Amino acid sequence: MAYTNADREALERALAKGERRVTFGDKTVEYRSVDELREALREIDTQLARDQGRTPVRQIRVTTDKGL
């Protein structure tokens, strides 16, 4: 499925309002959690970056703890 900037904006609006139901044109999707909604937003960002010829940005965070 090809995503558009309008799809991304719809997800951002839903996330900002705390909603889990998003409408894309004539289709409505209800996400199970906010985390699932964020994952969908990351997927759209990745695909839009590829479509524009950009390399998607990946972040890897490492945390350490000395322990007790």
A tleap script that builds the chain and sets N, CA, C and O, in Angstrom:
source leaprc.protein.ff14SB
mol = sequence {
  NMET ALA TYR THR ASN ALA ASP ARG GLU ALA
  LEU GLU ARG ALA LEU ALA LYS GLY GLU ARG
  ARG VAL THR PHE GLY ASP LYS THR VAL GLU
  TYR ARG SER VAL ASP GLU LEU ARG GLU ALA
  LEU ARG GLU ILE ASP THR GLN LEU ALA ARG
  ASP GLN GLY ARG THR PRO VAL ARG GLN ILE
  ARG VAL THR THR ASP LYS GLY CLEU
}
set mol.1.N position { 0.838 -1.176 0.000 }
set mol.1.CA position { 0.000 0.000 0.000 }
set mol.1.C position { 0.885 1.241 0.000 }
set mol.1.O position { 1.832 1.333 0.781 }
set mol.2.N position { 0.582 2.174 -0.856 }
set mol.2.CA position { 1.329 3.427 -0.915 }
set mol.2.C position { 0.674 4.434 0.028 }
set mol.2.O position { -0.520 4.718 -0.069 }
set mol.3.N position { 1.476 4.957 0.928 }
set mol.3.CA position { 0.970 5.932 1.891 }
set mol.3.C position { 1.197 7.340 1.369 }
set mol.3.O position { 2.070 7.571 0.532 }
set mol.4.N position { 0.413 8.267 1.867 }
set mol.4.CA position { 0.544 9.665 1.483 }
set mol.4.C position { 0.791 10.510 2.731 }
set mol.4.O position { 0.646 10.042 3.861 }
set mol.5.N position { 1.163 11.753 2.499 }
set mol.5.CA position { 1.327 12.674 3.630 }
set mol.5.C position { 0.008 12.887 4.358 }
set mol.5.O position { 0.000 13.118 5.567 }
set mol.6.N position { -1.108 12.813 3.636 }
set mol.6.CA position { -2.421 12.953 4.273 }
set mol.6.C position { -2.669 11.801 5.249 }
set mol.6.O position { -3.251 12.005 6.315 }
set mol.7.N position { -2.230 10.592 4.887 }
set mol.7.CA position { -2.361 9.443 5.795 }
set mol.7.C position { -1.550 9.690 7.066 }
set mol.7.O position { -2.007 9.419 8.177 }
set mol.8.N position { -0.348 10.205 6.878 }
set mol.8.CA position { 0.517 10.477 8.031 }
set mol.8.C position { -0.100 11.538 8.933 }
set mol.8.O position { -0.082 11.404 10.157 }
set mol.9.N position { -0.641 12.585 8.335 }
set mol.9.CA position { -1.268 13.657 9.107 }
set mol.9.C position { -2.480 13.154 9.874 }
set mol.9.O position { -2.721 13.586 11.002 }
set mol.10.N position { -3.247 12.244 9.276 }
set mol.10.CA position { -4.409 11.670 9.968 }
set mol.10.C position { -3.963 10.893 11.204 }
set mol.10.O position { -4.601 10.976 12.253 }
set mol.11.N position { -2.875 10.142 11.084 }
set mol.11.CA position { -2.346 9.405 12.233 }
set mol.11.C position { -1.843 10.360 13.317 }
set mol.11.O position { -2.072 10.133 14.505 }
set mol.12.N position { -1.166 11.416 12.907 }
set mol.12.CA position { -0.664 12.387 13.877 }
set mol.12.C position { -1.809 13.068 14.626 }
set mol.12.O position { -1.723 13.268 15.838 }
set mol.13.N position { -2.874 13.424 13.918 }
set mol.13.CA position { -4.031 14.056 14.564 }
set mol.13.C position { -4.662 13.111 15.582 }
set mol.13.O position { -5.002 13.514 16.694 }
set mol.14.N position { -4.813 11.852 15.186 }
set mol.14.CA position { -5.403 10.864 16.092 }
set mol.14.C position { -4.526 10.679 17.329 }
set mol.14.O position { -5.038 10.592 18.445 }
set mol.15.N position { -3.228 10.618 17.138 }
set mol.15.CA position { -2.300 10.447 18.250 }
set mol.15.C position { -2.360 11.656 19.187 }
set mol.15.O position { -2.345 11.494 20.407 }
set mol.16.N position { -2.429 12.849 18.630 }
set mol.16.CA position { -2.487 14.067 19.440 }
set mol.16.C position { -3.771 14.140 20.258 }
set mol.16.O position { -3.776 14.668 21.370 }
set mol.17.N position { -4.859 13.608 19.705 }
set mol.17.CA position { -6.147 13.638 20.399 }
set mol.17.C position { -6.345 12.436 21.312 }
set mol.17.O position { -7.305 12.388 22.081 }
set mol.18.N position { -5.445 11.474 21.231 }
set mol.18.CA position { -5.590 10.272 22.049 }
set mol.18.C position { -6.598 9.287 21.488 }
set mol.18.O position { -7.080 8.410 22.205 }
set mol.19.N position { -6.917 9.427 20.219 }
set mol.19.CA position { -7.866 8.520 19.577 }
set mol.19.C position { -7.135 7.312 19.009 }
set mol.19.O position { -5.944 7.376 18.706 }
set mol.20.N position { -7.866 6.208 18.870 }
set mol.20.CA position { -7.275 5.020 18.268 }
set mol.20.C position { -7.919 4.690 16.935 }
set mol.20.O position { -7.472 3.772 16.248 }
set mol.21.N position { -8.947 5.410 16.559 }
set mol.21.CA position { -9.634 5.180 15.286 }
set mol.21.C position { -9.245 6.266 14.296 }
set mol.21.O position { -9.346 7.458 14.586 }
set mol.22.N position { -8.791 5.829 13.106 }
set mol.22.CA position { -8.317 6.761 12.083 }
set mol.22.C position { -9.028 6.438 10.780 }
set mol.22.O position { -9.211 5.271 10.432 }
set mol.23.N position { -9.430 7.489 10.060 }
set mol.23.CA position { -10.086 7.311 8.766 }
set mol.23.C position { -9.145 7.775 7.666 }
set mol.23.O position { -8.638 8.897 7.691 }
set mol.24.N position { -8.921 6.886 6.696 }
set mol.24.CA position { -8.108 7.172 5.518 }
set mol.24.C position { -9.042 7.123 4.326 }
set mol.24.O position { -9.391 6.039 3.858 }
set mol.25.N position { -9.447 8.270 3.832 }
set mol.25.CA position { -10.370 8.282 2.694 }
set mol.25.C position { -11.677 7.615 3.071 }
set mol.25.O position { -12.431 8.135 3.894 }
set mol.26.N position { -11.950 6.452 2.466 }
set mol.26.CA position { -13.203 5.748 2.749 }
set mol.26.C position { -13.006 4.560 3.691 }
set mol.26.O position { -13.940 3.790 3.915 }
set mol.27.N position { -11.803 4.405 4.242 }
set mol.27.CA position { -11.520 3.287 5.146 }
set mol.27.C position { -11.256 3.796 6.556 }
set mol.27.O position { -10.631 4.839 6.745 }
set mol.28.N position { -11.734 3.056 7.532 }
set mol.28.CA position { -11.498 3.385 8.932 }
set mol.28.C position { -10.753 2.235 9.590 }
set mol.28.O position { -11.113 1.069 9.427 }
set mol.29.N position { -9.706 2.580 10.340 }
set mol.29.CA position { -8.903 1.587 11.041 }
set mol.29.C position { -8.929 1.918 12.520 }
set mol.29.O position { -8.744 3.074 12.903 }
set mol.30.N position { -9.159 0.912 13.356 }
set mol.30.CA position { -9.081 1.110 14.799 }
set mol.30.C position { -7.886 0.334 15.319 }
set mol.30.O position { -7.812 -0.888 15.190 }
set mol.31.N position { -6.953 1.066 15.910 }
set mol.31.CA position { -5.747 0.456 16.450 }
set mol.31.C position { -6.011 -0.014 17.871 }
set mol.31.O position { -6.821 0.575 18.586 }
set mol.32.N position { -5.327 -1.074 18.279 }
set mol.32.CA position { -5.548 -1.652 19.603 }
set mol.32.C position { -4.939 -0.826 20.717 }
set mol.32.O position { -5.430 -0.832 21.845 }
set mol.33.N position { -3.869 -0.116 20.401 }
set mol.33.CA position { -3.192 0.663 21.437 }
set mol.33.C position { -2.495 1.860 20.801 }
set mol.33.O position { -2.362 1.954 19.581 }
set mol.34.N position { -2.060 2.758 21.654 }
set mol.34.CA position { -1.307 3.918 21.184 }
set mol.34.C position { 0.032 3.454 20.609 }
set mol.34.O position { 0.524 4.028 19.637 }
set mol.35.N position { 0.618 2.422 21.205 }
set mol.35.CA position { 1.884 1.898 20.682 }
set mol.35.C position { 1.719 1.371 19.257 }
set mol.35.O position { 2.599 1.563 18.418 }
set mol.36.N position { 0.604 0.712 18.984 }
set mol.36.CA position { 0.348 0.218 17.633 }
set mol.36.C position { 0.172 1.386 16.658 }
set mol.36.O position { 0.601 1.312 15.507 }
set mol.37.N position { -0.448 2.439 17.120 }
set mol.37.CA position { -0.618 3.645 16.305 }
set mol.37.C position { 0.741 4.280 16.006 }
set mol.37.O position { 0.997 4.704 14.879 }
set mol.38.N position { 1.599 4.342 17.005 }
set mol.38.CA position { 2.951 4.879 16.795 }
set mol.38.C position { 3.754 4.017 15.820 }
set mol.38.O position { 4.509 4.540 15.000 }
set mol.39.N position { 3.592 2.713 15.911 }
set mol.39.CA position { 4.293 1.807 14.985 }
set mol.39.C position { 3.825 2.046 13.547 }
set mol.39.O position { 4.637 2.038 12.621 }
set mol.40.N position { 2.529 2.255 13.361 }
set mol.40.CA position { 1.998 2.551 12.028 }
set mol.40.C position { 2.584 3.861 11.509 }
set mol.40.O position { 2.906 3.976 10.326 }
set mol.41.N position { 2.719 4.837 12.384 }
set mol.41.CA position { 3.309 6.120 11.995 }
set mol.41.C position { 4.770 5.945 11.577 }
set mol.41.O position { 5.210 6.555 10.603 }
set mol.42.N position { 5.519 5.124 12.300 }
set mol.42.CA position { 6.909 4.843 11.923 }
set mol.42.C position { 6.976 4.144 10.563 }
set mol.42.O position { 7.854 4.445 9.754 }
set mol.43.N position { 6.062 3.223 10.315 }
set mol.43.CA position { 6.028 2.514 9.031 }
set mol.43.C position { 5.761 3.484 7.884 }
set mol.43.O position { 6.395 3.396 6.833 }
set mol.44.N position { 4.830 4.399 8.084 }
set mol.44.CA position { 4.533 5.393 7.053 }
set mol.44.C position { 5.744 6.294 6.823 }
set mol.44.O position { 6.086 6.593 5.679 }
set mol.45.N position { 6.395 6.729 7.908 }
set mol.45.CA position { 7.596 7.567 7.773 }
set mol.45.C position { 8.668 6.855 6.960 }
set mol.45.O position { 9.302 7.461 6.096 }
set mol.46.N position { 8.871 5.573 7.237 }
set mol.46.CA position { 9.880 4.794 6.521 }
set mol.46.C position { 9.552 4.707 5.041 }
set mol.46.O position { 10.425 4.903 4.196 }
set mol.47.N position { 8.304 4.415 4.726 }
set mol.47.CA position { 7.925 4.265 3.325 }
set mol.47.C position { 7.979 5.600 2.575 }
set mol.47.O position { 8.419 5.652 1.427 }
set mol.48.N position { 7.530 6.676 3.225 }
set mol.48.CA position { 7.592 7.988 2.585 }
set mol.48.C position { 9.037 8.400 2.322 }
set mol.48.O position { 9.330 8.992 1.283 }
set mol.49.N position { 9.938 8.096 3.247 }
set mol.49.CA position { 11.357 8.414 3.061 }
set mol.49.C position { 11.916 7.645 1.870 }
set mol.49.O position { 12.647 8.206 1.055 }
set mol.50.N position { 11.574 6.365 1.768 }
set mol.50.CA position { 12.048 5.564 0.625 }
set mol.50.C position { 11.505 6.100 -0.691 }
set mol.50.O position { 12.229 6.177 -1.684 }
set mol.51.N position { 10.222 6.472 -0.695 }
set mol.51.CA position { 9.610 7.004 -1.917 }
set mol.51.C position { 10.279 8.291 -2.377 }
set mol.51.O position { 10.314 8.588 -3.571 }
set mol.52.N position { 10.808 9.049 -1.431 }
set mol.52.CA position { 11.463 10.315 -1.755 }
set mol.52.C position { 12.963 10.134 -1.980 }
set mol.52.O position { 13.683 11.108 -2.200 }
set mol.53.N position { 13.431 8.887 -1.924 }
set mol.53.CA position { 14.835 8.613 -2.172 }
set mol.53.C position { 15.741 8.890 -0.992 }
set mol.53.O position { 16.960 8.951 -1.148 }
set mol.54.N position { 15.167 9.060 0.183 }
set mol.54.CA position { 15.971 9.304 1.381 }
set mol.54.C position { 16.140 7.999 2.149 }
set mol.54.O position { 15.306 7.097 2.068 }
set mol.55.N position { 17.212 7.922 2.878 }
set mol.55.CA position { 17.440 6.776 3.743 }
set mol.55.C position { 16.686 7.018 5.043 }
set mol.55.O position { 16.854 8.065 5.668 }
set mol.56.N position { 15.857 6.062 5.457 }
set mol.56.CA position { 15.136 6.251 6.717 }
set mol.56.C position { 16.113 6.350 7.895 }
set mol.56.O position { 17.139 5.671 7.925 }
set mol.57.N position { 15.781 7.188 8.837 }
set mol.57.CA position { 16.620 7.368 10.017 }
set mol.57.C position { 16.292 6.277 11.024 }
set mol.57.O position { 15.131 6.054 11.370 }
set mol.58.N position { 17.338 5.604 11.487 }
set mol.58.CA position { 17.165 4.580 12.521 }
set mol.58.C position { 17.915 5.025 13.751 }
set mol.58.O position { 19.042 5.514 13.668 }
set mol.59.N position { 17.288 4.853 14.881 }
set mol.59.CA position { 17.943 5.177 16.136 }
set mol.59.C position { 18.077 3.907 16.945 }
set mol.59.O position { 17.133 3.129 17.082 }
set mol.60.N position { 19.249 3.717 17.470 }
set mol.60.CA position { 19.483 2.598 18.370 }
set mol.60.C position { 19.944 3.186 19.688 }
set mol.60.O position { 20.952 3.890 19.744 }
set mol.61.N position { 19.218 2.902 20.728 }
set mol.61.CA position { 19.564 3.445 22.042 }
set mol.61.C position { 20.041 2.316 22.933 }
set mol.61.O position { 19.404 1.268 23.042 }
set mol.62.N position { 21.152 2.552 23.552 }
set mol.62.CA position { 21.730 1.561 24.444 }
set mol.62.C position { 21.762 2.155 25.845 }
set mol.62.O position { 22.254 3.265 26.046 }
set mol.63.N position { 21.245 1.425 26.790 }
set mol.63.CA position { 21.321 1.864 28.179 }
set mol.63.C position { 22.034 0.789 28.983 }
set mol.63.O position { 21.907 -0.406 28.715 }
set mol.64.N position { 22.776 1.240 29.960 }
set mol.64.CA position { 23.489 0.299 30.802 }
set mol.64.C position { 23.236 0.636 32.259 }
set mol.64.O position { 22.832 1.747 32.601 }
set mol.65.N position { 23.482 -0.339 33.099 }
set mol.65.CA position { 23.303 -0.162 34.526 }
set mol.65.C position { 24.369 -0.978 35.228 }
set mol.65.O position { 24.605 -2.130 34.862 }
set mol.66.N position { 25.000 -0.417 36.205 }
set mol.66.CA position { 26.046 -1.129 36.927 }
set mol.66.C position { 25.479 -2.292 37.746 }
set mol.66.O position { 26.191 -3.234 38.091 }
set mol.67.N position { 24.205 -2.205 38.041 }
set mol.67.CA position { 23.633 -3.241 38.897 }
set mol.67.C position { 23.939 -2.962 40.356 }
set mol.67.O position { 24.565 -1.959 40.697 }
set mol.68.N position { 23.499 -3.843 41.186 }
set mol.68.CA position { 23.723 -3.649 42.627 }
set mol.68.C position { 24.719 -4.587 43.191 }
set mol.68.O position { 25.006 -4.538 44.387 }
savepdb mol mol.pdb
quit
